[in-house]
Amino acid sequence: MGTKRSAELLKRALCSIPGGVNSPVRAFKAVGGKALFISKASGSKIYDVDGNQYIDYIGSWGPMILGHANPKVVSALKKAVSNGTSFGAPTALEIALAELVVKAFPSMDMVRFTSSGTEATMSAIRLARAYTKRDNIIKFEGCYHGHGDSLLVKAGSGMATLGVPDSPGVPQDLAKHTFNALYNDLDSVKAIFEREPHRVACVIVEGAPGNMGVVLPKEGFLTGLAALCKQYGALLVMDEVMSGWRLCYGGAQKVYCIDPDITCLGKVIGGGLPVGAFGGKKAIMEMLSPSGPVYQAGTLSGNPIAMTAGIETLRLLQQKGVYEKLFKTTEALCSGVEEIAARRNVKCRVARAGSMFTVFFTDAHVQNYADAKTSDIGRFSKYFMAMLKNKIYLPPSQFEAVFVSLAHTNADVEKTLEAVDRSFKRL
Ligand code: HOZ
């Protein structure tokens, strides 16, 4: 089956939507392809408007950890929708999800819901600045924390994909408050703190970066960051929008034993509906309006539909054996790719964090953005296109993560690895 209808829709979309998409990485621009228009998804499969079925490894860029249209989530949503979709007033559902979140993340005493991860990180930065009465922030090259102005400096994800280090439209007066350090390099952070000992409000870091592709923190890197923050009176903001429920139930901070001051969440927490959250220590969180003076708000924040999807998803993730299954599938895929690469003599590195992974087409051990950029992008594009031809739907960029779900079966793994073999044979 071809992709004629997708091509027609793209042509139409280009007239009314910039680039034809509502988020840049969806455009397949980095791989020289054309976006597919999707009609439906179920379990591990996604279907385009031409009727092609693919094994989906994007999972809506992370949220669909249970697989698409999980029957329990769908049934809870149907019930919730019939009670009204948004009230702009508090509900018991918000408390239920908040309680699940603070229980999962002991570093958080309190949590505030937003409608996206971007809003969560943006608000966390404002809060950190207000709490410390300082303006500057430290982030890491290649880490992506949504598209808030302060954070769009040398960012990963779509910025890395499109090769644009900084976005026009971010005032220089604001960008000058963002300092970039090198991921996995504590000295680069220390140097900034030594230069600005009393002016850094926070360090923001992805729990396990997934937006320059998956990169793992070196031993001692995150604890070293926490110690530097403490030494210089800055807050540690851990962005677990991706890693939150992907590394384990409790996120990267549980795996690496970190107690951040503020944590940002998104993706899985909304079970496929728009939810973000930021939370942390009571003294910090109580600075938020209306308890305190730091303003933050949202018309649809905490709406009952989004809360229902989040609650149901987190409940299902608490079932016994869930993470064992998820990691077994992910491991089978990663070790399968490594085995095929060795046999086919394809130079690549597989980096895995929980249920996310990236195949980097480089022989460098990827520890930061500069290493990630040594990847052969042309090769990645060939690989991506060959996989798509074999009906495997991967993230269309070298600098993103593959997301495995609980709905992926052994048969999916087998089919995927067969496609990898066919694709690597021709690289
Ligand atoms: N920022 C997401 C990837 N890191 C992409 C979101 C989307 O395009 O849907």
Short mmCIF file of N, CA and C and ligand atoms in Angstrom, two decimals, residues 23 25-26 61 144 157 211 242 267 400, ligand 1:
data_model
loop_
_atom_site.label_atom_id
_atom_site.label_comp_id
_atom_site.label_asym_id
_atom_site.label_seq_id
_atom_site.Cartn_x
_atom_site.Cartn_y
_atom_site.Cartn_z
N SER A 23 4.09 20.14 15.62
CA SER A 23 5.31 20.02 16.42
C SER A 23 6.40 19.57 15.43
N VAL A 25 9.31 17.96 15.02
CA VAL A 25 9.96 16.68 14.72
C VAL A 25 9.04 15.71 13.99
N ARG A 26 7.76 16.01 13.96
CA ARG A 26 6.81 15.13 13.26
C ARG A 26 6.94 15.21 11.75
N TRP A 61 5.57 9.95 21.41
CA TRP A 61 6.79 10.53 22.01
C TRP A 61 6.88 10.25 23.50
N TYR A 144 16.74 19.04 26.38
CA TYR A 144 15.58 19.80 25.92
C TYR A 144 14.55 19.80 27.04
N SER A 157 16.22 17.76 21.04
CA SER A 157 14.97 17.43 20.36
C SER A 157 14.89 18.11 18.99
N ASN A 211 16.59 13.63 24.64
CA ASN A 211 16.36 14.59 23.57
C ASN A 211 17.61 14.91 22.75
N MET A 242 10.37 12.97 30.41
CA MET A 242 10.55 11.72 29.67
C MET A 242 10.84 10.55 30.61
N LYS A 267 4.14 13.68 29.81
CA LYS A 267 4.00 12.45 29.02
C LYS A 267 3.22 11.34 29.73
N GLU A 400 16.44 11.55 19.06
CA GLU A 400 15.24 11.26 19.84
C GLU A 400 15.35 9.84 20.37
N1 HOZ B 1 9.34 17.14 22.05
C1 HOZ B 1 8.98 15.85 21.62
C2 HOZ B 1 10.16 14.99 21.35
N2 HOZ B 1 11.23 15.09 22.24
C3 HOZ B 1 8.17 15.87 20.38
C4 HOZ B 1 6.75 16.11 20.59
C5 HOZ B 1 5.90 15.93 19.35
O1 HOZ B 1 6.32 16.27 18.27
O2 HOZ B 1 4.81 15.42 19.46
#
